[in-house]
Structure formats: C-alpha cells, structure tokens
Amino acid sequence: MGLGAPLFKAGLLISVWGLGVDPSLQIDVLTELELGESTTGVRQVPGLHNGTKAFLFQDTPRSIKASTATAEQFFQKLRNKHEFTILVTLKQTHLNSGVILSIHHLDHRYLELESSGHRNEVRLHYRSGSHHPHTEVFPYILADDKWHKLSLAISASHLILHVDCNKIYERVVEKPSTDLPLGTSFWLGQRNNAHGYFKGIMQDVQLLVMPQGFIAQCPDLNRTCPTCNDFHGLVQKIMELQDILAKTSAKLSRAEQRMNRLDQCYCERTCTMKGTTYREFESWTDGCKNCTCLNGTIQCETLICPNPDCPLKSALAYVDGKCCKECKSICQFQGRTYFEGERNTVYSSSGVCVLYECKDQSMKLVENSGCPTLDCPESHQITLSHSCCKVCKGYDFCSERHNCMENSVCRNLNDRAVCSCRDGFRALREDNAYCEDVDECAEGRHYCRENTMCVNTPGSFMCICKTGYIRIDDYSCTDLTQFLWYPVSFYWPLATKGGPFLWTLNMLEQKLYPFMFQFESGYLGHLYRNSCHSEVALIEHDECVTNQHNCDENALCFNTVGGHNCVCKPGYTGNGTTCKAFCQDGCRNGGACIAANVCACPQGFTGHSCETDYVQVITKVIISLLPYFGFLCFNDLAPDFSYSYPFGLMTGSSSPAKFSVCSSLPVLHGP
C-alpha cells in the first residue's frame, strides 16, 4: 500500500487528538452563532470543563437561529457530504423533551437531533436520497440533569451513537440526504420559534465533516492494539466464568437427582398473590380482575361489571374498596345531584359559609367546628367546594384520604386529589383508581428488533434472543450459527514460562471477526487477519478503578479497551447508567417474576430465570467480548511457531522472528 495512506491516517488522527481539527472540516456552532449575554433566552454558565464556553438554554421565549449567511456557510461544508459527525456536551433538565439542533427547509427535516425526557429516547429525524422522511429511535435517558458527551457519526448508511465515550448503538439505515436546498434554516436548542425547546446546558456543539469524528471527543476510542493488561484482565474473567460454570453444573446435577425422586409424588401446585396462598382451581377477585390458580400459575381476566336498575332516589356510584359501581342514595340540591356522604358549601350574600352534607336522601346542615389558622398569605389561600375551611396553595390532599389502588398513584391538584396510572399501565375505569398492565408486545409498542422475542413485564417489556442468537444490546440479537469451534495444537517455547509447552486449545472462527484461542491452562490468545504496526503501544486507562465512570450505584463497572461497560447488578434492570429493581434476566419459558430476582417457573423448567442451557450462557459471554481484542501480545518474545490440524488437512511452521508489542500471525482457515 505504500507510506502515503498510513501517513495520511496518522496525520488525521494527530490533528484530532492534539493540534485541532482542520477548520475546513469543522463547524463550531456556538462560536459561529456568537451567543452572549445579549442573546435572549440563553445565559453563559460554567460548563463540564473550562476549555470552551457553555450556555444555559432557559425556559423562556427565544430564537437561536443562524443568519442566512452563516447558515449557508455551514451548508457549504455539509452539502452532499456523506460522512460527518454531530458532537455535543450537554446537561439536559430532568424530563425535558427538546431539540438539540435542527436543519430543515419548510416542513422537511433534513437533519434533526432530539432528546425526549418523557419517553427516555434519542431521536434522529432525516430525509433519505429518495426524499422520504425517516426517524431512528435510540432508547436512552439523556434528560437526567447530568453531564453527557454525545456523538452521532453518520457514514453513508451507517450510524454509530456514542454516549460518554461508550458505543450505545450501531445501525444500518437508509442513507441520509444532505442535498440541502437554498433557504434551509439552522436552529440550535429548538425546532422553531414555538416548538421543541431544549432546557439545560450545551457546550462544544460541533459538526465534523470527516469519518469517525467521535475521536475528537473521545481520543481513546481510536485504539487499535490492546495492552497486555487488557489481555490478562480478559483471561481472569474467562477463568472466573469457567469456575462458575463448573459450580453451576454440579448444582444442576444434584437438583436433577432430587427432582427424579419427586416424580414419584404428587404435589399440588399452589399460587401466591400479595402474601395470600391459593389452592389449585381456586378463584378470587383482585381489584378489577377475576383471578384463578391454574397449575401453579395465576391467570386473571378483567372484571365485567353489572349494570343494575337502582330504586328511586338512588343511582350508580363507585364505592371505596370495590371496582364496580353500586346503587347509592342521592340528594337533589340547587339543581345538582349529590351522593350519600358528599358535601357542598353555600355562601350567603354577606360571605358567610354554610356546609351541607347528603344524608338520608336530603341535604343536612353540618355544624361548623372552626378552621385552623393558616400560615400563608390570603393570596395563596384556596377555597374548597366541600369544606368551609380554606387551605394553603400546595396542600397535600393525598395525605388525608384517597381511593387510588395498586398500579395507581395519588396526585395533588390545586383543590383536590386525583388518581393517575403508573407508567406502562392503563385505566380500568374513568377515575383511574384501578389500572392494568399494558401488554407492549401484543400491541406492538416495543423496540424489539429482528431475531428477538418480546416478553411482557409489569409496566414494561423485555427482548429475549431467539434460539441460536446472541445479544448485541437490550433490543437486538445476531446469528450464532456462523461461529465454529476447531481443536488446534501449538508448540510454544515461552522462555518466561520456564521452557517449551504444548498448548491444546479450541479455535473459535467467525467469518467477520478475529480468531480467538482459549488455552487449557486458562490463558487466552487471538490471531487477527491483518497485522498490527509493531512500534505502536497504547496504555489502557481503567475508568472503573479510578471511579471515572457513569455507572449507576446499582451497576457493576467492567473496563474495556478504550472505555468501560456498565451492567446492572442482579435484581436490577436498565442500561447500566440507570438501573431499577426487577428480575435481571427476566423469566423465560413462561415463568412469572413475583419479586426482585425471583421467578416462579412452570412445570418442567427450573433455574434462577427458568433457563436450562447454562453452557450457552457462558458461550455468549465469551463471544460478546471478541470485538475488543484482535491479536496476541508477546512483549519481545521470539516464538518458534508451529501448528497443525488434527484433521490432517493443513500443517506448517514459521521461522523465528522478533516482535515489539504485537505479533502478526498467519491466518488459519477451518476445514
């Protein structure tokens, strides 16, 4: 290939890391818009760092829009380019839904990046080359009032989303079009004068018209060779997984022996709900549902309420503790109908309050026992329709009494309390006192992609990989059938190990990834299809040890090459930066989660998550680590390398050679 291409690549990386990005490839949005103290709706504030200015986008009317001349300067760099990156450092107000930047012409959004705090997702709106509008949704929480570094790299039809220097999503989409017509406008922090207001702080808003522009924000992501520290860390993890597999297999064997003895007995399967145990075929009413215990599983159906004819001077009304309406006595007073126990105030011409209560089908006067002294000004005092006593603004009506049941929460209004369903639930009656779970899977309201199965959970859902697939992220899986194991033997005279050894190993080959070798002694090596530059050496920084990570307090931090991964602890679920208590792995094969990390399994299944294939779980973990390593570190060893296939199909050897940091080894091909 010659020296030209490597030198060009090295020069590009140096410009990104240390000497600044070529101005012809960069759009520094905040600098070009010339924001300052005189700009309405924004205010300069301290940022994540002091290198550049940061601005607070306030909850006030504003118009942060590039002038026609400035916008055209932007678009001259961006127009008809197919490789560019959006970079921004931000701190978005909790639950805010706003536009980070928008490039649109009339109603056509050519490029708009939006963060929704209500749906906890990042959205990219764009137009493809066929002039059709598209929207890509990335489930992630940005609006949490914390600092985040966000980068979205677009290379033709390839999208890569990084948050805090961690790759969150990588997708292939319709190629976005940057054929921007004249008159296209550029907005920052809003879609237009009236909609999409972003609330929070932004810093370092840039568009880089170059491939892999995220390196400017996170230089460590440009790692090509792992360090030996990375290598030994992965070896230790593999050894720990092997130990867990051995212990789990032994426990499974003992459990199977006990289950074989139980097959000779008949055990009635019971059901437990809210601390009460029910026998087989027993039925009961739970709120607005009729439930039955069938084969140890609780099955519930929505209660169908009767519509009886009520006698004279009575009508149907809700009764505390019951789902369906019942006949209650009513009173007629001043042209309105009141149910038994309801109160109403009447004020005389002199302003004196008189309180009435519906009792025995007539409104009776209630004696005034006096009102407490309020500690708020009269302008903050609120008059109530059911009491002669006023209350201060912000009074907690929910603390007095409410009828909100399970999955419904009480919320205070200005003069009363109302019920509201929790997220992921819908109302079973008009007052929202009873709510039922929304089945996102059955209704198509989920993000599960190809090769996955959607499993409904209380208030949410989970995406489970189909058989033969491994997990990529919370919503995607990829094919496992392309992975093949081949036994290989190596003769390796490692001087540091005290002499030559014969290493027997398994080779895992995948057509699109490097080779991975697992030695019987617990060491792990890799052969990569392309050689690495022998004089390149990079030192890995462990964010987990130095506590420089963004993992949730209920998550575990795992260091990786150029970054780290956050994984929720057992009993919690989420993306690692945010974890909520729940069954971590879900309940498979028809099991039901009845408590944090506790699954009730149907007959014929067992285990923490009602799973049985433990070997596949360990294999998936090993495979998922492949992309982080591409070759074997020797540290100036001079191996006399020989290898052979036991199938007798291929043999060979290489002469002694000197290696500096990484060794490029021959590519082996399976049968």
XYZ file of C-alpha atoms in Angstrom:
671
model
C 0.000 0.000 0.000
C 2.995 2.329 0.476
C 3.626 5.062 3.002
C 1.092 7.611 1.718
C -2.064 6.180 3.241
C -0.582 5.390 6.706
C 0.994 8.835 6.925
C -2.282 10.499 5.921
C -4.208 8.494 8.528
C -1.653 9.266 11.216
C -1.770 12.957 10.362
C -5.548 12.993 10.564
C -5.504 11.337 13.990
C -2.833 13.734 15.270
C -4.944 16.697 14.137
C -7.934 15.299 16.006
C -6.020 14.453 19.191
C -3.682 17.294 19.792
C -3.385 20.005 17.142
C -7.071 20.697 16.483
C -9.389 19.755 13.646
C -8.878 21.203 10.164
C -11.155 24.300 10.064
C -12.393 23.294 6.616
C -13.814 20.103 8.165
C -15.293 21.705 11.303
C -18.440 23.698 12.128
C -18.145 25.205 15.639
C -21.813 26.076 16.132
C -21.659 28.050 19.409
C -18.770 30.211 18.165
C -20.326 30.883 14.762
C -23.713 31.846 16.277
C -21.917 34.384 18.533
C -24.081 33.686 21.588
C -23.584 36.057 24.508
C -25.214 37.837 27.418
C -27.293 39.905 24.989
C -28.848 36.796 23.413
C -32.418 36.418 24.637
C -33.199 33.104 26.311
C -29.595 31.922 26.905
C -27.022 32.723 29.568
C -23.338 31.813 29.811
C -22.646 29.435 32.734
C -19.811 27.154 33.924
C -19.568 24.009 31.795
C -18.215 20.495 32.187
C -14.746 21.932 31.613
C -13.289 25.419 31.215
C -11.872 24.940 27.711
C -14.857 26.445 25.893
C -17.963 28.449 26.710
C -21.154 26.753 27.955
C -24.650 28.228 27.667
C -27.829 27.644 29.667
C -30.919 27.421 27.437
C -33.654 28.843 29.645
C -37.381 28.134 29.740
C -38.229 31.467 28.086
C -39.148 32.539 24.528
C -36.059 32.591 22.320
C -34.952 32.362 18.692
C -31.490 30.747 18.416
C -31.236 30.595 14.638
C -28.282 31.076 12.321
C -28.467 34.035 9.972
C -28.963 33.299 6.293
C -25.277 33.971 5.550
C -23.998 31.922 8.494
C -26.329 29.027 7.711
C -25.141 28.972 4.086
C -21.501 28.818 5.317
C -22.483 25.754 7.376
C -24.255 24.099 4.455
C -21.402 24.689 2.000
C -19.286 22.388 4.186
C -22.097 19.881 4.760
C -23.930 19.855 1.420
C -23.737 16.494 -0.458
C -21.318 15.061 2.124
C -21.988 11.500 3.295
C -19.544 11.255 6.224
C -19.985 13.628 9.157
C -20.379 13.587 12.958
C -22.550 15.619 15.363
C -20.775 16.323 18.692
C -22.269 17.967 21.776
C -21.623 18.062 25.516
C -24.880 18.677 27.360
C -26.747 18.611 30.668
C -30.490 18.347 29.932
C -33.128 19.190 32.531
C -34.945 16.196 34.025
C -37.970 15.072 31.906
C -37.413 17.799 29.290
C -38.103 16.888 25.655
C -36.273 19.212 23.295
C -34.395 19.558 20.002
C -30.584 19.749 20.199
C -30.173 21.054 16.653
C -32.403 21.167 13.571
C -31.645 21.667 9.875
C -34.901 21.943 7.936
C -36.475 23.597 4.918
C -40.163 24.420 5.314
C -41.658 21.210 6.801
C -38.834 18.945 5.575
C -36.401 17.948 8.338
C -33.079 17.125 6.660
C -31.220 16.571 9.943
C -32.709 16.975 13.422
C -31.374 15.523 16.673
C -33.891 15.364 19.536
C -33.826 14.077 23.140
C -37.147 13.065 24.747
C -37.191 13.030 28.536
C -40.782 11.786 28.588
C -40.104 8.636 26.533
C -36.422 8.302 27.552
C -35.094 8.133 23.994
C -32.894 9.961 21.468
C -34.404 10.542 18.022
C -32.766 11.319 14.664
C -35.085 12.777 12.008
C -33.714 12.915 8.440
C -34.612 12.637 4.754
C -33.180 9.888 2.561
C -31.949 10.191 -1.009
C -35.434 9.225 -2.214
C -36.761 12.330 -0.378
C -38.742 10.264 2.126
C -38.758 11.261 5.821
C -37.260 8.792 8.320
C -36.883 8.647 12.110
C -34.400 6.466 14.026
C -35.222 5.948 17.724
C -32.458 5.119 20.232
C -33.846 4.240 23.705
C -31.584 6.096 26.157
C -32.003 8.538 29.064
C -30.227 11.862 28.380
C -32.669 14.142 30.231
C -31.456 13.241 33.736
C -29.880 16.572 34.769
C -26.372 15.061 34.418
C -23.484 15.882 32.070
C -23.180 13.667 28.972
C -20.918 13.641 25.924
C -22.991 12.748 22.856
C -21.729 11.929 19.369
C -23.644 10.652 16.337
C -21.419 9.542 13.459
C -23.010 9.107 10.009
C -21.100 7.333 7.235
C -23.380 6.796 4.226
C -25.990 4.347 5.592
C -24.034 3.528 8.788
C -24.944 5.206 12.127
C -22.923 4.967 15.357
C -24.195 6.587 18.581
C -21.713 7.166 21.436
C -22.705 8.474 24.881
C -19.922 9.300 27.363
C -17.399 7.574 25.054
C -19.366 4.291 25.111
C -20.774 2.899 21.882
C -24.518 2.606 22.571
C -25.982 1.775 19.141
C -24.686 0.874 15.672
C -27.202 0.568 12.824
C -27.548 0.386 9.045
C -30.274 2.727 7.741
C -31.410 4.479 4.581
C -28.589 6.836 3.537
C -29.396 10.388 4.745
C -29.503 13.105 2.109
C -27.522 16.332 2.547
C -28.691 17.872 -0.708
C -29.791 20.984 1.165
C -31.813 23.486 -0.905
C -31.340 27.245 -0.701
C -33.347 28.773 2.122
C -32.686 25.891 4.534
C -32.553 27.109 8.157
C -30.312 26.066 11.058
C -31.713 26.140 14.621
C -29.986 25.357 17.909
C -31.884 24.191 21.011
C -35.315 24.375 19.314
C -37.184 23.315 16.177
C -38.621 26.765 15.536
C -39.827 29.803 17.461
C -42.614 27.859 19.199
C -41.695 24.177 19.432
C -39.015 21.768 20.660
C -37.424 23.971 23.334
C -34.322 22.317 24.816
C -33.874 23.154 28.518
C -30.428 22.761 30.031
C -26.782 23.498 29.248
C -24.897 22.879 25.972
C -21.170 23.074 25.311
C -18.874 22.116 22.398
C -21.625 21.818 19.752
C -19.795 20.833 16.562
C -20.313 19.212 13.152
C -17.194 17.487 11.822
C -17.303 16.618 8.109
C -14.962 13.624 8.379
C -15.146 9.887 9.153
C -15.002 8.793 12.798
C -15.331 12.340 14.099
C -16.148 10.984 17.565
C -12.386 10.545 18.088
C -12.192 14.333 18.602
C -14.468 13.933 21.641
C -13.042 10.618 22.904
C -9.448 10.035 21.643
C -9.190 6.672 23.450
C -11.772 5.220 21.030
C -9.070 5.134 18.341
C -7.390 2.134 19.984
C -6.101 -0.454 17.509
C -3.907 -2.675 19.701
C -4.895 -3.827 23.210
C -2.386 -3.750 26.038
C -1.208 -6.847 27.866
C -3.142 -5.541 30.878
C -6.315 -5.854 28.784
C -5.252 -9.347 27.752
C -4.670 -10.633 31.287
C -7.870 -8.985 32.546
C -9.902 -10.930 29.996
C -8.054 -14.136 30.889
C -9.061 -13.654 34.533
C -12.712 -13.115 33.558
C -12.723 -16.307 31.473
C -11.255 -18.302 34.376
C -13.934 -16.931 36.705
C -16.666 -17.881 34.229
C -15.255 -21.411 33.939
C -15.361 -21.753 37.719
C -18.969 -20.509 37.807
C -19.891 -22.985 35.060
C -18.374 -25.917 36.971
C -20.172 -24.999 40.215
C -23.473 -24.383 38.424
C -23.249 -27.719 36.592
C -22.699 -29.532 39.889
C -25.718 -27.807 41.471
C -27.850 -28.660 38.439
C -26.831 -32.315 38.652
C -27.834 -32.504 42.332
C -31.125 -30.720 41.609
C -31.963 -33.172 38.812
C -31.352 -36.101 41.172
C -33.754 -34.630 43.719
C -36.363 -33.905 41.036
C -36.202 -37.517 39.842
C -37.183 -38.651 43.337
C -40.036 -36.111 43.431
C -41.539 -37.538 40.236
C -42.897 -40.388 42.342
C -45.000 -37.971 44.430
C -48.000 -35.815 43.588
C -47.596 -32.237 44.784
C -50.444 -29.790 44.451
C -49.253 -26.584 42.808
C -50.444 -23.502 44.667
C -50.347 -19.806 43.800
C -49.312 -16.882 45.991
C -50.514 -13.318 45.442
C -49.974 -10.374 47.816
C -48.998 -12.708 50.660
C -52.066 -14.974 50.286
C -51.760 -18.597 49.098
C -54.469 -20.068 46.862
C -55.060 -23.745 46.021
C -55.395 -25.279 42.550
C -58.526 -24.049 40.676
C -59.350 -21.573 43.488
C -60.751 -18.232 42.251
C -60.802 -14.769 43.830
C -61.331 -11.098 42.954
C -58.377 -8.733 42.932
C -59.463 -5.153 42.332
C -60.966 -5.076 38.842
C -59.843 -8.605 37.890
C -61.121 -12.149 38.451
C -58.158 -14.464 39.095
C -57.801 -18.275 39.149
C -54.912 -20.533 40.216
C -54.209 -22.984 37.360
C -51.231 -25.378 37.533
C -49.345 -23.026 39.835
C -49.835 -20.015 37.567
C -52.162 -17.086 38.273
C -54.456 -16.234 35.374
C -56.558 -13.061 35.600
C -59.285 -11.544 33.432
C -60.783 -8.063 33.549
C -63.927 -7.967 35.687
C -67.183 -7.345 33.772
C -69.314 -5.038 35.932
C -73.130 -5.474 36.041
C -75.449 -2.560 35.310
C -78.349 -2.982 37.782
C -81.506 -0.856 37.919
C -81.379 1.348 41.020
C -84.500 2.188 43.096
C -85.961 5.679 43.328
C -83.704 8.385 44.825
C -80.557 6.309 44.215
C -78.023 5.993 41.402
C -74.888 4.035 40.481
C -71.657 5.307 42.082
C -68.219 3.980 42.966
C -67.779 2.526 46.460
C -64.422 2.525 48.292
C -62.606 -0.795 48.004
C -64.773 -2.101 45.135
C -64.203 -1.954 41.394
C -67.791 -1.838 40.126
C -70.409 0.811 40.771
C -73.222 0.127 43.244
C -76.540 1.840 43.980
C -76.170 4.726 46.455
C -78.687 7.188 47.857
C -78.732 10.619 46.236
C -79.829 14.132 47.206
C -81.089 16.915 44.958
C -79.818 20.350 45.961
C -79.769 23.618 43.992
C -80.179 21.779 40.688
C -77.350 19.315 41.307
C -77.198 15.656 42.384
C -75.073 14.582 45.349
C -74.331 11.030 46.535
C -74.602 9.873 50.153
C -71.742 11.424 52.187
C -70.861 14.160 49.667
C -70.591 17.732 50.942
C -71.151 21.158 49.370
C -70.615 24.740 50.543
C -73.035 27.643 50.103
C -72.056 31.268 50.708
C -74.602 33.868 51.845
C -74.747 37.404 50.475
C -72.681 38.538 53.458
C -69.958 35.966 52.674
C -70.781 33.515 55.475
C -70.031 29.870 54.526
C -72.647 27.190 55.232
C -71.728 23.477 54.783
C -74.276 20.814 53.740
C -73.925 17.010 53.586
C -76.069 14.482 51.708
C -77.552 12.202 54.383
C -80.677 10.026 54.285
C -81.595 11.380 50.819
C -81.621 15.055 51.931
C -79.003 17.777 52.367
C -78.451 18.436 56.068
C -76.626 21.336 57.693
C -73.175 20.474 59.102
C -72.123 22.288 62.246
C -69.001 24.381 61.776
C -66.358 23.296 64.298
C -63.900 26.064 63.402
C -60.985 26.231 60.994
C -57.227 26.018 61.713
C -55.048 29.108 61.359
C -53.239 29.249 58.013
C -49.585 30.311 57.764
C -49.790 31.621 54.198
C -50.887 34.990 52.758
C -54.504 35.370 51.671
C -53.486 35.438 48.002
C -52.192 31.857 48.429
C -55.333 30.575 50.173
C -57.674 28.303 48.194
C -61.440 27.986 48.692
C -62.795 24.418 48.599
C -66.199 23.256 47.379
C -66.561 20.576 50.081
C -65.322 22.500 53.153
C -65.744 25.954 54.678
C -62.088 25.874 55.728
C -59.574 27.214 53.232
C -56.147 25.630 52.643
C -52.802 26.991 51.511
C -51.640 26.505 47.944
C -49.718 23.229 47.643
C -51.788 21.455 50.292
C -51.291 17.647 50.338
C -54.810 16.270 49.781
C -53.386 12.773 49.192
C -52.282 12.590 52.839
C -55.895 12.867 54.021
C -57.577 10.052 52.137
C -57.717 8.685 48.600
C -59.040 5.647 46.754
C -56.064 5.010 44.433
C -55.349 1.261 44.353
C -52.409 -0.841 43.111
C -50.603 0.498 39.991
C -52.359 3.863 40.540
C -50.783 6.813 42.359
C -52.413 9.795 44.057
C -51.563 13.240 42.647
C -52.451 16.605 44.154
C -54.305 19.224 42.139
C -54.978 22.780 43.277
C -58.134 21.945 45.251
C -58.381 18.135 45.381
C -56.599 14.811 44.882
C -56.905 12.615 41.759
C -55.610 9.170 40.751
C -53.189 8.578 37.884
C -51.954 5.288 36.393
C -48.246 4.454 36.660
C -46.087 4.330 33.526
C -46.841 1.211 31.497
C -50.391 0.839 32.883
C -53.831 1.973 31.623
C -57.009 2.885 33.492
C -59.764 0.302 34.019
C -62.311 2.972 34.918
C -62.674 6.711 34.353
C -61.341 7.857 37.762
C -58.010 5.992 37.256
C -58.370 4.325 40.679
C -57.709 0.871 39.170
C -55.143 0.299 36.419
C -53.984 -2.720 34.399
C -50.671 -3.514 32.739
C -50.260 -2.541 29.068
C -49.031 -5.510 27.012
C -46.484 -3.685 24.832
C -45.668 -6.930 22.993
C -49.252 -7.719 21.931
C -49.941 -4.079 20.991
C -46.680 -3.529 19.086
C -45.482 -0.766 21.425
C -41.922 -2.081 21.912
C -38.417 -1.673 20.466
C -37.509 -5.372 19.993
C -35.769 -5.827 16.650
C -35.136 -8.854 14.416
C -34.078 -12.196 15.932
C -35.720 -11.369 19.291
C -38.921 -12.261 21.124
C -40.815 -9.619 23.088
C -41.804 -10.680 26.634
C -44.244 -8.522 28.579
C -43.356 -7.487 32.151
C -45.331 -5.382 34.673
C -45.193 -1.826 33.333
C -42.610 -2.625 30.666
C -41.224 -5.387 28.395
C -38.040 -7.373 27.667
C -36.430 -8.549 24.415
C -35.245 -12.191 24.571
C -32.919 -13.661 21.925
C -34.313 -16.482 19.835
C -32.559 -19.862 19.983
C -29.240 -19.712 18.110
C -28.749 -15.951 18.536
C -26.666 -13.844 20.931
C -27.420 -10.448 22.431
C -25.992 -7.232 20.926
C -27.858 -4.762 23.146
C -31.143 -4.626 25.086
C -33.177 -4.793 21.871
C -31.107 -6.649 19.236
C -29.564 -10.112 18.691
C -27.309 -11.572 15.989
C -26.827 -15.019 14.443
C -24.791 -17.599 16.431
C -24.620 -20.268 13.730
C -21.625 -18.648 11.997
C -19.381 -19.484 14.972
C -17.456 -22.795 14.686
C -15.052 -24.496 17.140
C -11.904 -26.231 15.830
C -9.326 -28.041 18.037
C -5.744 -26.832 17.341
C -2.355 -27.637 18.920
C 0.530 -25.155 19.364
C 4.168 -25.792 20.277
C 5.319 -22.611 22.070
C 8.839 -22.218 23.601
C 7.918 -19.435 26.059
C 11.108 -18.555 27.923
C 9.191 -16.713 30.650
C 7.204 -19.888 31.369
C 10.317 -21.970 32.074
C 10.585 -23.838 28.809
C 8.536 -25.100 25.874
C 4.944 -26.239 26.348
C 2.405 -27.952 24.136
C -0.790 -25.902 24.335
C -4.045 -27.625 23.381
C -6.818 -25.192 22.613
C -10.094 -24.619 20.852
C -10.259 -22.148 17.981
C -13.435 -20.153 17.533
C -13.750 -18.899 13.966
C -16.201 -16.271 12.817
C -16.137 -15.031 9.260
C -16.353 -11.327 10.194
C -14.222 -11.268 13.359
C -10.729 -12.260 14.522
C -9.745 -15.766 15.599
C -9.895 -16.414 19.345
C -7.894 -19.164 21.097
C -8.628 -20.460 24.591
C -5.767 -22.390 26.216
C -6.470 -25.252 28.634
C -4.257 -23.530 31.205
C -6.638 -20.556 31.304
C -4.683 -18.199 29.012
C -6.397 -16.614 26.043
C -4.849 -15.636 22.701
C -6.048 -14.160 19.414
C -4.954 -14.306 15.780
C -6.051 -11.374 13.663
C -6.447 -11.402 9.889
C -4.479 -8.151 9.482
C -1.092 -7.484 11.100
C -0.682 -4.586 13.530
C 2.100 -1.987 13.462
C 4.865 -3.349 15.681
C 6.019 0.015 17.048
C 2.577 1.199 18.288
C 1.999 0.993 22.053
C -1.055 2.415 23.869
C -1.635 2.432 27.640
C -5.164 1.478 28.741
C -6.852 3.644 31.388
C -9.123 1.763 33.813
C -12.125 4.050 34.467
C -13.623 1.517 36.879
C -10.641 1.526 39.261
C -10.315 5.334 39.214
C -14.101 5.765 39.608
C -14.247 7.882 36.443
C -17.350 6.206 35.046
C -21.069 6.947 34.813
C -22.402 3.611 36.082
C -25.444 3.594 38.367
C -24.866 2.833 42.049
C -26.707 -0.443 41.454
C -24.500 -1.391 38.486
C -21.130 -3.131 38.042
C -18.347 -1.452 36.039
C -16.221 -3.557 33.617
C -13.173 -1.991 31.982
C -12.802 -2.448 28.207
C -10.332 -1.326 25.576
C -10.880 2.416 25.212
C -13.781 2.666 27.627
C -15.942 0.674 30.019
C -19.255 -1.163 30.225
C -21.939 -0.720 32.896
C -24.045 -3.762 33.796
C -26.859 -3.649 36.341
C -26.407 -5.781 39.448
C -28.572 -8.879 39.963
C -32.088 -7.825 40.902
C -31.894 -4.642 38.787
C -32.506 -3.845 35.127
C -31.674 -0.928 32.854
C -28.911 0.311 30.560
C -26.229 0.357 33.275
C -26.217 4.100 33.781
C -29.744 3.791 35.177
C -30.849 0.608 36.970
C -34.219 -0.230 38.502
C -35.105 -3.142 40.748
C -36.567 -6.041 38.778
C -35.777 -9.600 37.651
C -32.426 -9.011 36.000
C -32.560 -11.724 33.320
C -36.332 -11.899 33.012
C -38.369 -15.081 33.493
C -38.187 -17.335 30.458
C -40.231 -20.240 29.153
C -43.495 -18.867 30.545
C -42.207 -18.104 34.045
C -43.549 -15.202 36.090
C -41.466 -12.705 38.092
C -43.011 -12.496 41.575
C -40.292 -10.470 43.374
C -36.901 -8.882 42.710
C -34.820 -11.632 41.044
C -37.348 -14.343 41.994
C -39.095 -16.271 39.205
C -41.971 -18.752 39.562
C -41.243 -21.373 36.894
C -43.830 -23.525 35.079
C -43.626 -27.299 35.268
C -40.584 -28.781 33.535
C -38.333 -25.751 33.975
C -36.010 -24.690 36.740
C -33.218 -22.250 37.493
C -32.915 -18.622 38.516
C -34.599 -17.453 35.290
C -36.366 -20.725 34.360
C -33.495 -21.484 31.954
C -31.727 -24.838 31.440
C -28.884 -24.234 28.960
C -26.021 -22.965 31.138
C -23.288 -23.691 28.582
C -24.918 -21.410 26.024
C -24.955 -18.558 28.563
C -21.188 -18.811 29.125
C -20.532 -19.130 25.375
C -22.497 -15.958 24.708
C -20.425 -14.037 27.268
C -17.149 -15.190 25.679
C -18.322 -14.379 22.153
C -19.567 -10.931 23.143
C -16.006 -9.990 24.205
C -14.495 -10.767 20.767
C -14.589 -7.275 19.229
C -12.328 -5.827 21.940
C -9.223 -7.944 21.066
C -7.617 -8.621 17.755
C -4.167 -10.176 18.339
C -1.794 -11.731 20.854
C 0.757 -9.701 22.882
C 4.245 -11.259 23.312
C 6.378 -8.459 24.856
C 9.572 -9.087 22.852
C 9.325 -12.896 22.837
C 10.720 -14.712 19.820
C 8.403 -17.669 19.270
C 9.293 -20.621 17.084
C 5.711 -21.167 15.989
C 4.332 -24.454 14.689
C 0.761 -25.565 14.331
C -1.263 -28.426 12.921
C -4.846 -29.510 12.437
C -5.675 -32.918 13.890
C -7.804 -33.457 10.801
C -4.557 -33.730 8.829
C -5.692 -31.080 6.380
C -3.057 -28.417 6.990
C 0.385 -28.157 8.632
C 3.068 -25.534 8.591
C 5.695 -23.609 10.535
C 7.246 -20.182 10.664
C 10.862 -19.221 11.214
C 11.925 -17.343 14.386
C 11.068 -13.636 14.324
C 11.424 -10.613 16.632
C 8.215 -8.800 17.739
C 7.975 -5.476 19.590
C 4.485 -5.175 21.126
C 2.153 -7.219 18.964
C 2.824 -10.179 16.709
C 1.091 -10.707 13.397
C 0.491 -14.436 12.952
C -0.639 -16.395 9.869
C -4.347 -16.703 9.211
C -5.677 -20.228 9.812
C -8.660 -21.487 7.841
C -11.009 -24.186 9.091
C -11.954 -27.248 7.122
